[in-house]
XYZ file of C-alpha atoms in Angstrom:
395
model
C -128.251 91.246 -47.639
C -124.870 90.482 -46.290
C -124.591 87.378 -48.461
C -125.621 89.285 -51.605
C -123.129 92.020 -50.831
C -120.335 89.498 -50.435
C -121.252 87.825 -53.742
C -121.334 91.126 -55.539
C -117.950 92.082 -54.140
C -116.520 88.762 -55.277
C -117.841 89.206 -58.797
C -116.391 92.674 -59.041
C -113.045 91.417 -57.798
C -112.978 88.692 -60.460
C -113.842 91.144 -63.221
C -111.112 93.544 -62.066
C -108.515 90.736 -62.131
C -109.473 89.729 -65.693
C -109.247 93.331 -66.832
C -105.880 93.631 -65.120
C -104.502 90.676 -67.023
C -105.712 92.084 -70.354
C -104.046 95.273 -69.224
C -100.800 93.340 -68.802
C -101.015 92.267 -72.439
C -101.598 95.867 -73.512
C -98.721 96.974 -71.305
C -96.420 94.364 -72.843
C -97.325 95.590 -76.327
C -96.823 99.218 -75.370
C -93.503 98.611 -73.646
C -92.232 96.497 -76.527
C -93.232 99.209 -78.987
C -91.252 101.723 -76.944
C -88.260 99.344 -76.878
C -88.411 98.856 -80.649
C -88.530 102.619 -81.218
C -85.508 103.187 -78.987
C -83.400 100.471 -80.641
C -84.528 100.855 -84.234
C -84.306 97.076 -84.590
C -80.719 96.862 -83.351
C -79.546 94.111 -80.984
C -76.081 95.417 -80.094
C -75.187 98.216 -77.679
C -78.839 98.523 -76.675
C -79.506 101.692 -74.622
C -80.221 101.232 -70.912
C -83.649 102.844 -71.247
C -84.559 100.410 -74.021
C -83.513 97.451 -71.846
C -85.718 98.831 -69.052
C -88.687 98.946 -71.437
C -87.990 95.412 -72.636
C -87.726 94.178 -69.047
C -91.110 95.653 -68.192
C -92.555 94.184 -71.389
C -91.300 90.734 -70.395
C -92.676 91.038 -66.881
C -96.084 92.000 -68.264
C -96.210 89.311 -70.966
C -95.207 86.598 -68.470
C -98.199 87.590 -66.331
C -100.526 87.612 -69.335
C -99.298 84.158 -70.389
C -100.045 82.742 -66.929
C -103.629 83.975 -66.628
C -106.664 82.001 -67.824
C -108.177 85.011 -69.585
C -105.154 85.738 -71.783
C -103.067 82.557 -71.832
C -104.556 81.245 -75.092
C -104.630 84.470 -77.082
C -102.499 84.563 -80.260
C -101.260 88.030 -79.278
C -99.967 86.775 -75.938
C -97.839 84.020 -77.446
C -96.683 86.160 -80.327
C -95.346 88.794 -77.962
C -93.976 86.139 -75.598
C -92.007 84.760 -78.555
C -90.917 88.160 -79.780
C -89.731 89.516 -76.431
C -87.763 86.364 -75.571
C -86.275 86.324 -79.071
C -85.045 89.910 -78.584
C -83.418 88.866 -75.311
C -81.807 85.845 -77.003
C -80.086 87.974 -79.639
C -79.139 90.778 -77.245
C -77.547 88.318 -74.810
C -75.744 86.447 -77.576
C -74.263 89.651 -78.970
C -73.250 90.697 -75.454
C -71.408 87.399 -74.929
C -73.891 86.117 -72.342
C -74.180 82.598 -73.724
C -76.173 80.986 -70.884
C -78.717 83.811 -70.711
C -79.004 83.857 -74.492
C -79.628 80.116 -74.659
C -82.301 80.293 -71.947
C -84.118 83.095 -73.771
C -83.748 81.272 -77.100
C -85.261 78.114 -75.633
C -88.205 80.048 -74.170
C -88.741 81.864 -77.464
C -88.571 78.637 -79.450
C -91.189 76.953 -77.278
C -93.446 80.009 -77.508
C -92.909 80.231 -81.280
C -94.461 76.814 -81.879
C -97.608 77.682 -79.918
C -97.861 81.172 -81.399
C -97.596 79.728 -84.894
C -100.395 77.262 -84.124
C -102.666 79.942 -82.639
C -102.045 82.320 -85.554
C -102.795 79.703 -88.187
C -105.620 80.769 -90.474
C -105.715 84.315 -89.112
C -105.156 87.380 -91.268
C -103.694 89.850 -88.820
C -100.880 91.897 -90.396
C -99.528 93.087 -87.049
C -99.221 89.563 -85.665
C -97.786 88.344 -88.952
C -95.120 91.059 -88.897
C -94.239 90.293 -85.287
C -93.901 86.580 -86.038
C -91.633 87.364 -88.969
C -89.491 89.547 -86.726
C -89.339 86.817 -84.095
C -88.486 84.187 -86.710
C -85.729 86.380 -88.112
C -84.251 86.912 -84.638
C -84.285 83.204 -83.812
C -82.817 82.292 -87.186
C -80.046 84.855 -86.754
C -79.360 83.495 -83.289
C -78.727 80.104 -84.892
C -76.591 81.719 -87.594
C -74.463 83.148 -84.792
C -74.125 79.684 -83.247
C -73.399 78.129 -86.623
C -70.720 80.629 -87.606
C -69.006 80.230 -84.230
C -69.008 76.433 -84.598
C -67.777 76.697 -88.194
C -64.853 78.885 -87.136
C -63.713 76.173 -84.717
C -64.129 73.465 -87.391
C -67.088 71.943 -85.530
C -68.960 71.410 -88.773
C -71.487 68.969 -87.308
C -72.677 71.572 -84.795
C -72.642 74.253 -87.476
C -74.873 72.135 -89.699
C -77.284 71.525 -86.806
C -77.440 75.250 -86.015
C -78.087 76.348 -89.595
C -80.717 73.629 -89.965
C -82.404 74.819 -86.763
C -82.465 78.325 -88.187
C -84.443 77.042 -91.165
C -87.276 76.114 -88.782
C -87.814 79.823 -88.246
C -87.054 81.033 -91.752
C -87.962 78.139 -94.069
C -86.323 78.320 -97.468
C -83.991 81.184 -96.521
C -81.218 81.131 -99.118
C -78.377 82.137 -96.753
C -79.268 79.548 -94.119
C -79.725 76.871 -96.777
C -76.351 77.661 -98.351
C -74.603 77.758 -94.971
C -76.185 74.451 -93.968
C -75.004 72.885 -97.209
C -71.457 74.183 -96.795
C -71.316 72.946 -93.190
C -72.569 69.508 -94.266
C -70.036 69.422 -97.090
C -67.187 70.235 -94.718
C -68.446 67.503 -92.395
C -68.356 65.045 -95.320
C -72.151 64.733 -95.246
C -72.244 64.947 -99.012
C -75.812 63.732 -99.543
C -77.149 66.327 -97.106
C -75.002 69.016 -98.732
C -76.197 68.080 -102.215
C -79.808 68.215 -101.060
C -79.338 71.749 -99.677
C -77.510 73.076 -102.725
C -80.128 71.682 -105.101
C -82.742 73.781 -103.306
C -80.885 76.895 -104.455
C -80.219 76.163 -108.115
C -80.620 77.497 -110.747
C -80.638 80.912 -109.030
C -77.420 80.738 -106.987
C -73.978 80.561 -108.585
C -72.447 79.728 -105.181
C -74.823 76.782 -104.832
C -73.757 75.466 -108.246
C -70.074 75.712 -107.345
C -70.549 73.888 -104.068
C -72.914 71.324 -105.598
C -70.380 70.408 -108.250
C -67.640 70.212 -105.620
C -69.782 68.027 -103.339
C -70.370 65.552 -106.155
C -66.645 65.564 -106.949
C -65.727 64.837 -103.335
C -68.337 62.095 -103.276
C -66.555 60.543 -106.249
C -69.251 61.303 -108.808
C -67.255 63.160 -111.471
C -69.999 62.804 -114.084
C -72.509 64.702 -111.935
C -69.855 67.227 -110.914
C -69.201 68.086 -114.567
C -72.917 68.030 -115.404
C -73.769 70.693 -112.839
C -70.738 72.889 -113.500
C -71.581 72.837 -117.214
C -75.160 73.807 -116.342
C -73.818 76.549 -114.101
C -71.634 77.924 -116.906
C -74.719 78.160 -119.118
C -76.709 80.014 -116.459
C -73.815 82.207 -115.270
C -71.586 82.807 -118.308
C -69.934 85.829 -116.664
C -68.843 84.009 -113.508
C -65.067 83.630 -113.536
C -65.199 81.136 -110.658
C -67.635 78.870 -112.488
C -65.711 78.984 -115.759
C -62.482 78.262 -113.898
C -63.995 75.283 -112.090
C -65.491 74.017 -115.335
C -62.093 74.131 -117.013
C -60.276 72.485 -114.121
C -62.865 69.708 -113.854
C -62.880 68.982 -117.559
C -59.114 69.114 -117.850
C -58.605 66.729 -114.921
C -61.201 64.459 -116.519
C -59.397 64.437 -119.876
C -61.865 66.738 -121.615
C -59.481 69.594 -122.467
C -60.404 69.663 -126.153
C -64.097 70.039 -125.281
C -63.315 72.930 -122.953
C -61.212 74.680 -125.591
C -64.030 74.509 -128.121
C -66.545 75.794 -125.564
C -64.361 78.733 -124.572
C -63.542 79.688 -128.155
C -67.260 79.634 -128.913
C -67.942 81.882 -125.911
C -65.145 84.238 -126.942
C -66.610 84.584 -130.406
C -69.945 85.538 -128.853
C -68.398 87.850 -126.258
C -65.038 89.181 -127.528
C -64.876 91.862 -124.826
C -64.805 89.278 -122.009
C -61.357 89.502 -120.448
C -61.634 86.312 -118.377
C -62.252 83.854 -121.197
C -58.812 84.250 -122.863
C -57.114 83.520 -119.559
C -59.064 80.291 -119.183
C -58.399 79.408 -122.807
C -54.682 79.860 -122.216
C -54.876 77.623 -119.162
C -56.660 74.970 -121.208
C -54.057 75.162 -123.984
C -51.290 74.764 -121.417
C -52.946 71.534 -120.275
C -52.756 70.199 -123.852
C -49.068 71.244 -124.010
C -49.622 73.936 -126.638
C -47.683 76.861 -125.114
C -47.671 79.020 -128.253
C -51.459 78.935 -128.473
C -51.672 79.556 -124.749
C -49.447 82.631 -125.089
C -51.626 84.008 -127.876
C -54.675 83.508 -125.697
C -53.081 85.398 -122.801
C -52.162 88.241 -125.163
C -55.802 88.464 -126.239
C -56.741 88.586 -122.567
C -54.390 91.539 -122.060
C -56.052 93.376 -124.946
C -59.528 92.691 -123.584
C -58.694 93.333 -119.920
C -55.466 95.333 -119.571
C -55.809 95.706 -115.801
C -55.884 91.936 -115.103
C -52.522 90.773 -113.730
C -53.266 87.099 -114.424
C -52.773 87.285 -118.189
C -49.493 89.215 -117.833
C -48.198 86.744 -115.255
C -49.210 83.699 -117.285
C -47.706 85.101 -120.500
C -44.415 85.804 -118.728
C -44.329 82.270 -117.314
C -44.699 80.705 -120.753
C -41.931 82.884 -122.202
C -39.595 82.102 -119.313
C -40.291 78.379 -119.621
C -39.276 78.554 -123.271
C -36.095 80.481 -122.368
C -35.291 77.976 -119.631
C -35.608 75.043 -122.039
C -33.187 76.704 -124.487
C -30.795 77.579 -121.650
C -30.864 73.963 -120.430
C -30.248 72.746 -123.979
C -27.190 75.011 -124.160
C -25.802 73.341 -121.062
C -25.674 70.064 -122.979
C -23.557 71.393 -125.819
C -19.992 69.975 -125.777
C -17.246 72.333 -124.575
C -15.505 72.183 -127.975
C -18.499 73.958 -129.561
C -18.141 77.313 -127.822
C -19.746 79.350 -130.605
C -22.837 77.150 -130.670
C -23.049 77.328 -126.859
C -22.885 81.118 -126.802
C -25.451 81.372 -129.586
C -27.887 79.227 -127.603
C -27.344 81.290 -124.474
C -27.923 84.489 -126.421
C -31.128 83.029 -127.829
C -32.334 82.143 -124.321
C -31.512 85.632 -123.016
C -33.297 87.387 -125.880
C -36.439 85.328 -125.335
C -36.300 85.870 -121.569
C -35.972 89.637 -122.120
C -39.379 89.675 -123.822
C -40.953 88.425 -120.578
C -39.809 91.463 -118.580
C -42.591 93.895 -119.676
C -45.187 91.279 -118.708
C -43.508 90.635 -115.364
C -43.282 94.326 -114.559
C -46.958 94.820 -115.359
C -48.014 91.762 -113.357
C -46.058 92.820 -110.254
C -47.368 96.381 -110.562
C -51.011 95.324 -110.840
C -50.731 92.605 -108.200
C -47.654 93.117 -106.020
C -48.822 90.612 -103.378
C -48.663 87.485 -105.564
C -45.404 85.665 -104.875
C -45.479 83.726 -108.127
C -44.970 86.862 -110.204
C -41.958 87.916 -108.120
C -40.532 84.398 -108.211
C -40.641 84.466 -112.007
C -38.995 87.897 -111.957
C -36.263 86.452 -109.718
C -35.829 83.516 -112.094
C -35.243 85.976 -114.941
C -32.419 87.695 -113.078
C -30.974 84.346 -111.989
C -30.945 83.315 -115.639
C -29.123 86.545 -116.529
C -26.686 86.074 -113.645
C -27.623 89.363 -111.958
C -26.978 88.557 -108.282
C -27.818 92.030 -106.957
C -31.298 92.056 -108.527
C -31.833 88.444 -107.507
C -31.141 89.350 -103.860
C -33.322 92.465 -104.060
C -36.300 90.456 -105.299
C -35.661 87.650 -102.825
C -35.969 90.222 -100.039
C -39.285 91.417 -101.494
C -40.592 87.856 -101.612
C -39.581 87.232 -98.001
C -41.370 90.408 -96.944
C -44.694 89.354 -98.462
């Protein structure tokens, strides 16, 4: 009898322990749920009560992960990942680098096992928790990557963003950041590979892809992708600008001019295209056509300072050339000299309305003020020249 009683007591003790460990898993879930409710998903300035709930959740899930009855359950490893991932982000945001890294490492190790155990299962709760954990771990790496990028440690930034992609495969932000970090680290092949994953949907990817090819020395591919980008994103000023610059530096100005004129005919209300057309005409040394283009830009987009500033610059260049020509007239031809000066002044005067508009719309651009100063220097107005010089120095 005594032996049977002892055996029975032992069996009951074992059953109670197993139940207790399953209870730890339930407790971890309950405490985490309470934590999530208190924080609303936030990871900064977490309330003290929420941190208490998370601490109790971690204590419970660590026990569940160590016990034979619960150590291989998908739920256990999912919550182990999730809770450690929360700690990783909270510590990182609080500036606790060592604690954050320790939690991140624990979460990363748990993530791999949780992913394996969840494979083939159709549990929406576990799926949602894994997505949350993956997002936290990926954002932790974004934090590391951004910090490294800001200190010009592009190799570490690339590694961090790439690590983040393990937790959020195909994420467009992480992919773009990884590509940009690689590009800045002169890892052009890696950068190109990342950017190609994002086209044709991302205009930023196209811009960086074209630039990566250019820096690699492959101008043909750089132009190919920027031309493709211009087709897919015809309203992107950055893409059109890069397309023009690339083609002009490659000796394809005439091609660019034809393309822009064709686009302008199809979209006459576009205020950016005339500006780029003017820039292209300047590259072919056709200032009169460039000026007409800028004037069209002003009509289409009267609040864009660029066209006013560019128009003024062309007019002032013409006035300067006439003024310089006057300086070469012999002293015995006073009448001819004065006539040339008067011609230069009259032309320069027509630039003033454009300069005033440019500096009003965009008072922070030095180039517009410098052209305004040049006008007054040309007219010999020392007081206005000094006044504008002071404005430039104050910018």
